[in-house]
Coordinates of C-alpha atoms in Angstrom, one line a residue:
M1 CA 9.3 -44.5 -9.8
G2 CA 11.2 -41.2 -9.9
Q3 CA 8.6 -39.7 -12.2
Y4 CA 5.8 -40.8 -9.9
V5 CA 7.5 -39.1 -6.9
V6 CA 8.1 -35.9 -8.8
K7 CA 4.4 -35.7 -9.9
R8 CA 3.1 -36.3 -6.4
I9 CA 5.5 -33.6 -4.9
L10 CA 4.5 -31.1 -7.5
F11 CA 0.8 -31.8 -7.0
S12 CA 1.2 -31.4 -3.2
L13 CA 2.9 -28.0 -3.7
L14 CA 0.1 -26.8 -6.0
V15 CA -2.5 -27.8 -3.3
L16 CA -0.5 -25.9 -0.6
L17 CA -0.4 -22.9 -2.9
A18 CA -4.1 -23.0 -3.5
I19 CA -4.8 -23.4 0.3
S20 CA -2.5 -20.4 1.1
V21 CA -4.5 -18.2 -1.4
I22 CA -7.8 -19.3 0.1
V23 CA -6.7 -18.8 3.7
F24 CA -5.1 -15.5 3.0
S25 CA -8.2 -14.2 1.3
A26 CA -10.6 -15.6 3.8
V27 CA -9.1 -14.0 6.9
R28 CA -9.3 -10.6 5.2
V29 CA -13.1 -10.8 4.8
I30 CA -13.7 -11.6 8.4
P31 CA -16.0 -8.9 10.0
G32 CA -14.2 -6.6 12.3
N33 CA -11.8 -3.7 12.2
V34 CA -8.1 -4.5 12.6
C35 CA -7.6 -1.2 14.6
H36 CA -10.1 -2.3 17.2
I37 CA -8.4 -5.7 17.5
V38 CA -4.9 -4.2 17.9
L39 CA -5.8 -1.5 20.3
Q40 CA -8.4 -3.6 22.1
T41 CA -10.9 -0.8 22.2
P42 CA -13.8 0.4 19.9
D43 CA -12.8 4.1 20.4
V44 CA -10.2 4.7 17.8
T45 CA -9.5 7.6 15.5
K46 CA -9.1 7.5 11.7
E47 CA -5.4 8.6 12.1
Q48 CA -4.7 5.7 14.5
C49 CA -6.2 3.3 11.9
T50 CA -4.1 4.8 9.2
V51 CA -0.9 4.3 11.2
I52 CA -1.8 0.7 12.1
D53 CA -2.8 -0.2 8.5
K54 CA 0.6 1.1 7.3
E55 CA 2.5 -0.8 10.0
L56 CA 0.8 -4.0 9.2
G57 CA 1.0 -3.4 5.4
I58 CA -2.8 -3.8 4.9
D59 CA -3.0 -0.5 3.1
Q60 CA -1.3 -2.1 0.1
P61 CA -3.1 -4.1 -2.6
M62 CA -4.1 -7.6 -1.6
V63 CA -1.8 -9.2 -4.2
T64 CA 1.2 -7.3 -2.9
Q65 CA 0.3 -8.3 0.7
Y66 CA 0.0 -12.0 -0.4
F67 CA 3.4 -12.1 -2.0
K68 CA 5.0 -10.4 0.9
Y69 CA 3.4 -12.7 3.4
M70 CA 4.3 -15.9 1.4
G71 CA 7.9 -14.6 1.1
G72 CA 8.0 -14.4 4.8
V73 CA 6.4 -17.8 5.3
L74 CA 9.1 -19.4 3.0
T75 CA 11.7 -18.0 5.4
G76 CA 9.8 -19.1 8.5
D77 CA 8.3 -15.6 9.2
F78 CA 4.5 -15.9 9.8
G79 CA 4.2 -12.3 11.0
K80 CA 3.3 -11.1 14.4
S81 CA 0.3 -11.7 16.6
L82 CA -2.0 -8.8 16.8
I83 CA -2.7 -9.4 20.5
T84 CA 0.6 -10.6 22.0
K85 CA 2.9 -8.9 19.5
R86 CA 5.0 -12.0 19.5
A87 CA 6.1 -13.7 16.3
V88 CA 3.5 -16.2 15.3
G89 CA 6.2 -18.8 14.4
A90 CA 7.7 -18.5 17.8
E91 CA 4.3 -19.1 19.5
M92 CA 3.6 -22.1 17.4
K93 CA 7.1 -23.5 18.0
D94 CA 6.6 -23.3 21.7
R95 CA 3.4 -25.3 21.6
I96 CA 3.7 -27.7 18.7
P97 CA 5.8 -30.3 20.6
L98 CA 2.9 -31.1 23.0
T99 CA 0.4 -31.4 20.1
I100 CA 2.8 -33.7 18.1
E101 CA 3.3 -35.8 21.2
L102 CA -0.4 -36.1 21.9
T103 CA -1.1 -37.0 18.2
L104 CA 1.6 -39.7 18.2
L105 CA 0.5 -41.2 21.5
S106 CA -3.1 -41.2 20.2
T107 CA -1.9 -42.9 17.0
F108 CA 0.0 -45.5 19.0
F109 CA -3.1 -46.4 21.0
A110 CA -5.2 -46.6 17.9
L111 CA -2.8 -48.9 16.0
V112 CA -2.3 -51.2 19.0
I113 CA -6.0 -51.6 19.3
A114 CA -7.2 -51.5 15.7
I115 CA -4.9 -53.8 13.7
P116 CA -5.3 -56.9 16.0
I117 CA -9.0 -56.4 16.2
G118 CA -9.3 -56.0 12.4
V119 CA -7.2 -59.1 11.7
V120 CA -8.9 -61.3 14.3
S121 CA -12.3 -60.2 13.1
A122 CA -11.4 -61.1 9.4
V123 CA -9.8 -64.4 10.2
R124 CA -12.7 -65.5 12.3
Q125 CA -15.4 -64.1 10.0
D126 CA -19.0 -64.6 11.1
S127 CA -18.0 -66.1 14.4
L128 CA -19.1 -64.9 17.8
S129 CA -15.9 -63.0 18.4
D130 CA -16.3 -61.3 15.0
Y131 CA -19.8 -60.1 15.8
G132 CA -18.7 -58.9 19.2
L133 CA -15.7 -57.0 17.8
R134 CA -17.8 -55.4 15.1
F135 CA -20.4 -54.3 17.6
L136 CA -17.7 -52.8 19.8
T137 CA -16.1 -50.8 17.0
I138 CA -19.5 -49.4 15.9
G139 CA -20.0 -48.3 19.5
W140 CA -16.6 -46.6 19.6
L141 CA -17.4 -44.7 16.3
S142 CA -20.6 -43.3 17.9
I143 CA -18.7 -41.7 20.8
P144 CA -17.4 -38.1 20.2
S145 CA -13.9 -37.7 21.4
F146 CA -14.7 -34.5 23.3
W147 CA -17.6 -36.2 25.2
L148 CA -15.3 -39.2 26.0
G149 CA -12.6 -36.9 27.3
T150 CA -15.1 -35.1 29.5
M151 CA -16.4 -38.4 30.9
L152 CA -12.8 -39.6 31.6
I153 CA -12.4 -36.5 33.8
V154 CA -15.8 -36.5 35.5
F155 CA -16.4 -40.2 36.4
P156 CA -12.9 -41.0 37.8
S157 CA -13.1 -37.8 39.9
K158 CA -16.5 -38.8 41.2
W159 CA -16.0 -42.5 41.8
W160 CA -12.3 -42.7 42.7
H161 CA -11.5 -39.0 43.5
Y162 CA -8.9 -39.1 40.8
G163 CA -8.2 -36.3 38.3
P164 CA -5.6 -35.7 35.6
P165 CA -2.6 -33.7 36.9
V166 CA -2.8 -30.0 36.5
G167 CA -0.1 -28.2 34.5
Y168 CA 2.2 -29.6 31.9
V169 CA 5.5 -31.4 32.4
N170 CA 7.9 -31.9 29.5
I171 CA 8.6 -35.5 28.5
W172 CA 12.3 -34.9 28.9
E173 CA 11.9 -33.6 32.5
D174 CA 9.6 -36.4 33.8
P175 CA 8.5 -39.0 31.3
L176 CA 6.1 -40.8 33.7
R177 CA 4.4 -37.6 34.8
N178 CA 4.1 -36.5 31.2
L179 CA 2.5 -39.8 30.3
E180 CA 0.1 -39.5 33.2
Q181 CA -1.0 -36.1 31.8
L182 CA -1.5 -37.2 28.3
Y183 CA -2.8 -40.8 28.4
L184 CA -6.4 -39.8 29.0
P185 CA -6.7 -37.3 26.1
A186 CA -4.7 -39.7 23.9
I187 CA -7.3 -42.5 24.6
S188 CA -10.1 -40.0 23.9
L189 CA -8.6 -39.2 20.5
G190 CA -7.3 -42.6 19.6
L191 CA -10.5 -44.6 20.3
A192 CA -12.5 -43.3 17.4
L193 CA -9.5 -43.7 15.1
S194 CA -9.0 -47.3 16.2
A195 CA -12.7 -48.1 15.4
S196 CA -12.3 -46.7 11.8
L197 CA -9.0 -48.5 11.3
A198 CA -10.3 -51.8 12.7
R199 CA -13.3 -51.8 10.3
V200 CA -11.2 -51.0 7.3
T201 CA -8.6 -53.5 8.3
R202 CA -11.3 -56.2 8.5
S203 CA -12.8 -55.4 5.1
S204 CA -9.4 -55.2 3.4
M205 CA -8.2 -58.5 5.0
L206 CA -11.4 -60.3 3.9
E207 CA -10.8 -59.2 0.3
V208 CA -7.1 -60.3 0.4
L209 CA -7.8 -63.6 2.1
R210 CA -10.0 -64.6 -0.9
Q211 CA -7.2 -64.1 -3.4
D212 CA -5.6 -67.1 -5.3
Y213 CA -2.1 -66.5 -3.9
I214 CA -3.4 -66.9 -0.4
R215 CA -5.0 -70.3 -1.2
T216 CA -1.7 -71.2 -2.9
A217 CA 0.3 -70.3 0.2
R218 CA -2.0 -72.4 2.3
A219 CA -1.8 -75.3 -0.2
K220 CA 2.0 -75.2 0.1
G221 CA 1.6 -76.0 3.8
L222 CA 2.4 -72.6 5.3
G223 CA 1.1 -72.0 8.7
G224 CA -2.0 -69.8 9.3
A225 CA -0.1 -67.1 11.2
V226 CA 2.6 -66.9 8.4
V227 CA -0.1 -66.6 5.7
V228 CA -2.0 -63.9 7.6
V229 CA 1.0 -61.8 8.7
R230 CA 3.5 -62.1 5.9
H231 CA 1.2 -62.5 2.9
A232 CA -2.3 -61.1 3.7
L233 CA -1.7 -58.3 6.1
R234 CA 0.9 -56.4 4.1
N235 CA -1.3 -56.3 1.0
A236 CA -4.3 -55.4 3.1
M237 CA -2.5 -52.3 4.4
I238 CA -2.9 -50.1 1.3
P239 CA -6.5 -48.9 2.1
V240 CA -5.7 -48.9 5.8
T241 CA -2.6 -46.6 5.2
T242 CA -4.8 -44.2 3.2
L243 CA -7.4 -43.9 6.0
F244 CA -4.6 -43.8 8.6
A245 CA -2.9 -40.7 7.1
L246 CA -6.2 -38.9 6.6
Q247 CA -7.3 -39.6 10.2
V248 CA -3.9 -38.7 11.7
G249 CA -4.4 -35.3 10.1
V250 CA -7.9 -35.1 11.6
L251 CA -6.4 -36.2 15.0
F252 CA -3.9 -33.3 14.7
G253 CA -6.8 -30.9 14.3
G254 CA -8.9 -32.7 16.9
T255 CA -6.4 -31.8 19.6
V256 CA -7.9 -28.3 19.5
V257 CA -10.9 -29.4 21.6
L258 CA -9.2 -32.0 23.8
E259 CA -6.3 -29.8 24.8
S260 CA -8.8 -27.2 26.0
I261 CA -10.7 -29.9 28.0
F262 CA -7.6 -31.2 29.7
S263 CA -6.0 -27.7 30.0
L264 CA -2.9 -28.6 27.9
P265 CA -0.8 -25.8 26.5
G266 CA -0.6 -27.0 22.9
L267 CA -1.7 -25.7 19.5
G268 CA -5.4 -26.3 20.4
G269 CA -5.5 -23.7 23.1
L270 CA -3.6 -21.3 20.9
T271 CA -6.1 -21.8 18.1
L272 CA -9.1 -21.2 20.3
S273 CA -7.6 -18.1 21.9
A274 CA -6.7 -16.7 18.5
V275 CA -10.2 -17.3 17.1
R276 CA -11.8 -15.7 20.2
A277 CA -9.6 -12.6 19.9
K278 CA -10.0 -12.4 16.1
D279 CA -6.2 -12.5 15.8
Y280 CA -6.2 -13.1 12.1
S281 CA -2.4 -13.3 11.7
Q282 CA -2.3 -16.0 14.3
V283 CA -5.3 -17.9 12.8
Q284 CA -3.8 -17.6 9.4
G285 CA -0.5 -19.2 10.5
L286 CA -2.2 -22.0 12.4
V287 CA -4.5 -22.9 9.5
L288 CA -1.6 -23.0 7.1
L289 CA 0.3 -25.2 9.6
F290 CA -2.6 -27.7 9.9
A291 CA -3.1 -27.7 6.1
T292 CA 0.6 -28.4 5.5
V293 CA 0.5 -31.3 7.9
L294 CA -2.5 -32.8 6.1
V295 CA -0.9 -32.4 2.6
V296 CA 2.5 -33.8 3.8
L297 CA 0.8 -36.8 5.3
N298 CA -1.1 -37.5 2.1
L299 CA 2.1 -37.1 0.1
L300 CA 3.8 -39.6 2.4
V301 CA 0.9 -42.1 1.9
D302 CA 1.2 -41.8 -1.9
L303 CA 4.9 -42.4 -1.7
S304 CA 4.5 -45.3 0.6
Y305 CA 2.2 -47.1 -1.9
A306 CA 5.3 -47.8 -4.0
W307 CA 6.9 -49.6 -1.0
I308 CA 3.7 -51.5 0.0
D309 CA 2.6 -52.5 -3.5
P310 CA 5.4 -53.1 -6.0
R311 CA 2.9 -52.9 -8.9
I312 CA 2.7 -49.1 -8.3
R313 CA 6.5 -48.9 -8.3
Y314 CA 6.8 -50.4 -11.8
S315 CA 3.7 -48.8 -13.3

């Protein structure tokens, strides 16, 4: 078990290292002159560019720049924004709580909807409820989250003269007001995830329910709910866990659009403004952050396999 954990952690670190190299190289081949971005004007002199290049360290070889940047990242220093002149880490720190909260709330909605639908659909295979739930999940999958979010703003305002509250209130200041601001974008993000999870839960449950140990449990007289929940569902959760971790990472990135639609001051708005302004230091830090979240989630999934399936623990 210990060897398995060490291997997965080392592999994750290698993936993060490769991503950092790709991101660092990619932002430096983006068209545009750093002098124009910093000074916000196309009329710059060669002397001004020389001074700015020296201040930012981009007059040095790329390998030297990379090692200096990664040394800073390891100490929490992602550099400074070219536009606001604030530390990139400080700007991300200010906005990440809202994005995490929105992601967690979306995940909660998705799990509350998906797992019961998948289990019921599998247990009542080929019944009318099964066909109805499968049709419903296919419909949810076909709805883009940004379109659903827009409709959740437009139709309530047109029919009931209701719109989501403007501005952001911290959850610790007013939990109910905070929930009122976030439940619509959370539903928009969570609905597509719930459809994917429900379909995978159904498929995995059907496979597990055909196993010999399930028939043995039923032959021993165990109740249907006990067999489904204690024996079938836990073993069916391995593929669901994999998809869940991947999709939560996608949710974290999907907040970029939804936060802009609902005017929420999270990482989404920061990412869009950085891209529009060609603030490559800000973009670089944000991409590394999103990539790290995805890699860490995948690592946690790999490690959770040993808890879900003891066969992995002893292999």
